[in-house]
Coordinates of C-alpha atoms in Angstrom, one line a residue:
M1 CA -12.6 9.7 30.1
P2 CA -12.5 8.5 26.5
R3 CA -13.8 5.0 25.8
R4 CA -11.0 2.6 24.9
G5 CA -10.6 0.7 21.7
R6 CA -8.7 -2.0 23.7
D7 CA -8.6 -3.0 27.3
P8 CA -6.0 -0.8 28.9
N9 CA -4.8 -3.8 30.8
S10 CA -3.9 -5.6 27.5
L11 CA -1.6 -2.8 26.4
L12 CA 2.2 -3.3 26.4
S13 CA 4.3 -0.8 28.3
H14 CA 5.2 1.3 25.3
E15 CA 1.7 1.4 23.7
W16 CA -0.7 4.3 24.0
P17 CA -4.4 4.0 25.2
E18 CA -6.8 4.0 22.2
D19 CA -10.0 6.1 21.9
R20 CA -12.7 3.8 20.5
D21 CA -14.9 6.6 19.3
N22 CA -12.1 8.3 17.4
Y23 CA -11.1 4.9 15.9
R24 CA -14.7 4.3 14.7
F25 CA -14.8 7.7 13.1
M26 CA -11.4 7.0 11.4
V27 CA -12.7 3.8 10.0
R28 CA -15.9 5.5 8.6
K29 CA -13.8 8.2 7.0
V30 CA -11.4 5.7 5.3
N31 CA -14.3 3.7 4.0
S32 CA -16.7 6.5 2.9
A33 CA -14.9 9.8 2.6
A34 CA -12.0 8.7 0.5
T35 CA -12.2 8.9 -3.3
H36 CA -12.6 5.5 -4.8
L37 CA -11.0 4.9 -8.2
T38 CA -11.2 1.8 -10.4
V39 CA -8.3 1.0 -12.8
D40 CA -8.2 -1.4 -15.8
V41 CA -6.2 -4.0 -14.0
S42 CA -7.6 -7.3 -12.7
W43 CA -6.6 -9.0 -9.5
A44 CA -6.4 -12.3 -11.4
S45 CA -3.8 -10.9 -13.8
L46 CA -1.6 -9.6 -11.0
M47 CA -1.6 -13.0 -9.3
A48 CA -1.1 -15.0 -12.5
K49 CA 2.0 -13.3 -13.8
N50 CA 4.5 -11.0 -12.2
P51 CA 7.2 -10.0 -14.7
K52 CA 10.4 -8.5 -13.5
V53 CA 10.8 -4.8 -13.6
T54 CA 12.7 -3.5 -16.6
T55 CA 12.1 0.2 -16.2
T56 CA 15.3 2.2 -15.8
P57 CA 15.4 5.2 -13.4
E58 CA 15.7 7.5 -16.3
E59 CA 12.6 6.1 -17.9
G60 CA 10.9 6.3 -14.5
V61 CA 11.4 10.0 -14.4
Q62 CA 9.7 10.5 -17.8
I63 CA 6.8 8.1 -16.9
A64 CA 6.2 10.0 -13.6
K65 CA 5.9 13.4 -15.4
A66 CA 2.9 12.1 -17.4
L67 CA 1.0 10.6 -14.5
P68 CA -1.8 12.5 -12.7
M69 CA -1.2 13.3 -9.0
I70 CA -3.3 12.0 -6.1
S71 CA -3.1 14.4 -3.1
S72 CA -6.0 13.4 -0.9
D73 CA -7.5 10.3 0.6
C74 CA -8.0 7.7 -2.1
V75 CA -8.6 4.0 -2.5
I76 CA -7.7 2.4 -5.8
L77 CA -9.5 -0.8 -6.8
S78 CA -8.9 -3.4 -9.5
K79 CA -11.6 -3.8 -12.2
D80 CA -12.9 -6.8 -10.3
G81 CA -13.2 -4.8 -7.1
K82 CA -10.0 -5.8 -5.2
P83 CA -8.4 -3.0 -3.2
L84 CA -4.9 -2.3 -4.6
L85 CA -3.8 0.9 -2.8
A86 CA -5.1 3.1 0.0
F87 CA -3.7 6.6 0.5
L88 CA -4.3 8.5 3.7
R89 CA -3.3 12.1 3.9
G90 CA -1.8 12.8 7.4
G91 CA -2.6 9.2 8.3
I92 CA -0.2 8.9 11.2
Y93 CA -2.2 11.5 13.1
R94 CA -5.7 10.0 12.5
P95 CA -6.0 7.9 15.7
W96 CA -4.8 10.5 18.1
S97 CA -5.6 13.9 19.6
E98 CA -3.7 17.0 18.5
E99 CA -1.5 16.8 21.6
R100 CA -0.7 13.1 21.0
S101 CA 0.0 13.7 17.3
A102 CA 2.6 16.3 18.1
R103 CA 4.2 14.0 20.6
L104 CA 4.2 11.1 18.2
L105 CA 6.1 13.1 15.5
E106 CA 8.6 14.4 18.1
Q107 CA 9.1 11.0 19.6
V108 CA 9.6 9.1 16.4
T109 CA 11.9 11.8 14.9
K110 CA 14.1 11.7 18.0
A111 CA 14.1 7.9 18.0
I112 CA 15.5 7.9 14.4
D113 CA 18.1 10.5 15.2
D114 CA 19.2 8.7 18.4
L115 CA 19.5 5.4 16.5
H116 CA 21.5 6.8 13.7
A117 CA 23.9 8.6 16.1
V118 CA 25.2 5.2 17.2
H119 CA 24.2 2.8 14.5
K120 CA 24.4 4.4 11.0
P121 CA 22.4 2.6 8.3
P122 CA 24.3 0.5 5.8
V123 CA 24.4 1.8 2.2
P124 CA 23.2 -1.0 -0.2
K125 CA 26.0 -2.3 -2.3
N126 CA 25.5 -3.0 -6.0
H127 CA 21.9 -2.2 -5.6
Q128 CA 20.1 -0.4 -8.4
R129 CA 17.0 0.4 -6.3
H130 CA 18.7 3.2 -4.4
K131 CA 20.5 6.3 -5.5
I132 CA 21.7 9.4 -3.7
D133 CA 23.8 12.5 -4.7
R134 CA 26.8 11.8 -2.5
G135 CA 28.6 14.8 -4.0
S136 CA 26.2 17.4 -2.6
G137 CA 27.3 16.8 1.0
E138 CA 23.7 17.6 2.0
H139 CA 23.0 14.4 3.9
E140 CA 25.4 13.2 6.5
V141 CA 23.3 10.1 7.2
Y142 CA 21.9 7.9 4.4
G143 CA 21.3 4.2 4.0
T144 CA 18.8 1.5 4.9
H145 CA 18.2 -0.6 8.0
Y146 CA 16.1 -3.7 7.9
F147 CA 14.7 -4.8 11.2
A148 CA 12.8 -8.0 10.8
L149 CA 12.2 -11.6 11.5
W150 CA 12.7 -13.3 8.1
K151 CA 14.4 -16.1 6.3
A152 CA 17.7 -15.2 4.7
I153 CA 17.9 -15.4 0.9
G154 CA 18.8 -19.0 -0.1
H155 CA 17.8 -20.4 3.3
A156 CA 14.1 -21.0 2.7
H157 CA 14.1 -24.4 4.5
E158 CA 15.9 -23.1 7.6
A159 CA 14.4 -21.5 10.7
P160 CA 13.9 -17.7 10.5
T161 CA 16.3 -15.4 12.1
I162 CA 16.4 -11.8 13.3
S163 CA 18.0 -9.6 10.6
R164 CA 21.7 -8.7 10.8
D165 CA 20.9 -5.0 11.3
I166 CA 19.5 -5.9 14.7
I167 CA 22.1 -8.4 16.0
K168 CA 25.3 -7.5 14.1
G169 CA 27.8 -5.3 15.9
P170 CA 28.5 -4.4 19.5
A171 CA 26.0 -4.7 22.3
S172 CA 25.5 -0.9 22.2
Q173 CA 24.1 -1.2 18.7
F174 CA 21.7 -4.0 19.7
S175 CA 20.6 -1.9 22.7
A176 CA 20.1 1.1 20.4
V177 CA 17.9 -0.9 18.0
L178 CA 15.7 -2.2 20.9
T179 CA 15.4 1.3 22.3
F180 CA 14.4 2.6 18.8
L181 CA 11.8 -0.1 18.3
R182 CA 10.3 0.6 21.7
S183 CA 10.2 4.3 21.1
I184 CA 8.4 4.0 17.8
T185 CA 5.8 1.6 19.3
P186 CA 3.0 4.2 19.1
L187 CA 3.7 4.5 15.3
T188 CA 3.7 0.8 14.9
Q189 CA 0.4 0.8 16.7
T190 CA -0.9 3.5 14.4
I191 CA 0.0 1.7 11.2
S192 CA -1.7 -1.5 12.5
M193 CA -4.9 0.5 13.4
L194 CA -4.9 2.1 9.9
F195 CA -4.3 -1.3 8.3
E196 CA -7.3 -2.7 10.1
A197 CA -9.4 0.2 8.9
V198 CA -8.3 -0.3 5.3
D199 CA -8.6 -4.1 5.1
R200 CA -9.8 -5.8 8.2
D201 CA -9.6 -9.4 6.8
A202 CA -6.0 -8.9 5.7
Y203 CA -5.1 -7.3 9.0
N204 CA -6.6 -10.3 10.9
R205 CA -4.7 -12.7 8.7
Y206 CA -1.4 -10.9 9.3
R207 CA -2.1 -10.7 13.1
E208 CA -2.8 -14.4 13.2
N209 CA 0.4 -15.2 11.3
Y210 CA 2.4 -12.8 13.6
N211 CA 1.0 -14.3 16.8
Q212 CA 1.7 -17.8 15.6
W213 CA 5.3 -16.9 15.2
L214 CA 5.3 -15.0 18.5
Q215 CA 3.9 -18.1 20.4
N216 CA 6.4 -20.5 18.7
P217 CA 8.9 -21.3 21.4
T218 CA 11.7 -21.6 18.9
S219 CA 11.0 -18.2 17.3
P220 CA 13.1 -15.2 18.3
L221 CA 10.3 -12.8 17.5
S222 CA 9.6 -12.0 21.1
A223 CA 13.0 -10.3 21.4
I224 CA 11.7 -7.4 19.2
H225 CA 8.0 -7.6 20.0
T226 CA 6.8 -4.2 21.4
C227 CA 3.2 -3.8 20.3
G228 CA 0.1 -5.9 21.0
R229 CA -1.4 -4.7 17.7
A230 CA 1.7 -5.7 15.7
C231 CA 1.0 -7.6 12.5
F232 CA 3.9 -6.9 10.1
M233 CA 7.2 -8.8 10.8
G234 CA 9.6 -6.4 9.3
L235 CA 10.4 -2.7 9.1
A236 CA 12.7 -1.0 6.5
L237 CA 14.1 2.4 7.7
I238 CA 15.3 4.2 4.7
R239 CA 17.2 7.5 5.4
N240 CA 17.8 10.0 2.6
M241 CA 17.8 7.3 -0.1
Q242 CA 15.7 7.0 -3.2
A243 CA 14.1 3.8 -4.5
G244 CA 14.1 3.3 -8.2
P245 CA 11.6 1.2 -10.2
H246 CA 11.1 -2.2 -8.5
K247 CA 8.7 -4.7 -7.0
D248 CA 9.2 -6.3 -3.6
S249 CA 9.0 -9.8 -5.0
R250 CA 9.8 -11.5 -1.7
D251 CA 6.9 -9.8 0.1
T252 CA 3.6 -11.5 0.5
Q253 CA 2.3 -11.7 -3.1
D254 CA -1.4 -11.2 -2.2
G255 CA -0.6 -9.0 0.8
W256 CA 0.2 -5.4 1.7
V257 CA 2.9 -3.1 2.9
G258 CA 2.4 0.0 5.0
M259 CA 4.5 3.1 4.4
T260 CA 5.0 6.5 5.8
C261 CA 7.7 9.1 5.6
L262 CA 9.0 11.9 7.7
G263 CA 11.3 14.9 7.3
D264 CA 11.5 18.3 5.6
F265 CA 11.6 17.7 1.8
K266 CA 10.0 18.6 -1.5
G267 CA 9.1 16.0 -4.1
G268 CA 9.5 12.3 -3.3
E269 CA 6.2 11.3 -4.9
L270 CA 5.4 7.6 -4.8
V271 CA 4.9 6.5 -8.4
V272 CA 2.8 3.4 -9.3
P273 CA 2.8 3.1 -13.1
A274 CA 0.5 0.1 -13.4
L275 CA -2.2 2.0 -11.6
G276 CA -1.7 5.1 -13.7
Y277 CA -1.0 7.5 -10.8
K278 CA 1.6 9.0 -8.6
L279 CA 0.9 10.0 -4.9
Q280 CA 1.9 13.3 -3.3
H281 CA 3.4 11.3 -0.4
Q282 CA 4.4 13.9 2.1
A283 CA 5.6 13.7 5.8
G284 CA 2.9 12.0 7.9
D285 CA 1.0 10.5 5.0
V286 CA 0.4 6.8 5.0
V287 CA 0.0 4.5 2.0
F288 CA -0.9 0.8 1.9
F289 CA -0.3 -1.0 -1.4
R290 CA 0.5 -4.4 -3.1
S291 CA 4.2 -4.0 -3.2
A292 CA 5.0 -7.5 -4.5
V293 CA 3.0 -7.2 -7.7
L294 CA 2.9 -3.4 -8.4
E295 CA 6.0 -1.7 -9.8
H296 CA 6.7 1.4 -7.7
Y297 CA 9.4 4.0 -7.1
V298 CA 10.1 7.3 -5.4
A299 CA 10.5 10.4 -7.5
D300 CA 13.4 12.8 -7.0
F301 CA 13.3 14.9 -3.8
E302 CA 15.2 17.7 -2.2
G303 CA 15.8 17.9 1.6
S304 CA 15.8 15.3 4.3
R305 CA 13.5 12.4 3.9
T306 CA 13.1 9.2 5.9
S307 CA 10.8 6.4 4.7
M308 CA 9.4 3.7 7.0
V309 CA 8.0 0.5 5.4
W310 CA 6.3 -2.3 7.3
Y311 CA 6.2 -5.7 5.5
T312 CA 6.1 -9.5 5.9
K313 CA 8.1 -11.7 3.6
N314 CA 6.2 -14.3 1.7
D315 CA 8.0 -17.3 3.2
M316 CA 7.0 -16.2 6.7
F317 CA 3.4 -17.0 5.7
E318 CA 4.2 -20.3 3.9
D319 CA 5.9 -21.8 7.0
R320 CA 4.9 -20.6 10.4
G321 CA 7.1 -23.1 12.2
A322 CA 4.0 -24.7 13.7

């Protein structure tokens, strides 16, 4: 029997048992085997000023062509030693056996297809961050779902709510979302484990914040809680859509997002101009980065591509409702 990373009795019903030895090996590999790069950007400058993005999608294409590609495990540090990005090739498979990894991919892919069969994602309106070639007819399903506990824009002083993509619509759609979130629990678990390996202090801070909201009797977070390791309070499910140059300015400014993608596609690199690199972000790879202060975008791709981004909005740290 493998030794467990957590007490099996503490696992929620949709979580998978964790192998402690495999987890320790994964942490060592993240911290020692990855290439470490230092860029000429200071953490202080990122925190002091955060100008709006003015890069157009057309300019983004030209910028991406000139940037070198990262295609293997890499950690990018600021010149004052602060981690800004961590890229893990095949990251979603790291904590699991080969058999579990195959099951994870199959289970998550099916969960996405089952959800979109009854609850198609909305297409952002008047939104310059996303584009798609609707004329090709290649993708029947495209759009973005946001599943989160957050404060609506313009309602910073009000109590947080569950996002409309969870609660809007008939009961069958609400049921489909809950089934989806439960089905992808092992992936949520994986992202949390990898986040802990990349930045344990930040992971613990996010966990503490998450648990404070979970324990708050007025918070609805428990309705969508499926994973005892959960630390992020939101998930963006982006189906066959392309994000143009932007920053996620409402995300936690000094925090992280975790991102993976699935599907059968070519291209779709993650471009981060301020760091001077683009990432060969393929299916199953995981990247953590400072989305609120680093301009980023997805390069053109061909095929079917689904991105999953875990995040916490900044105002969910500022006010925990305690």
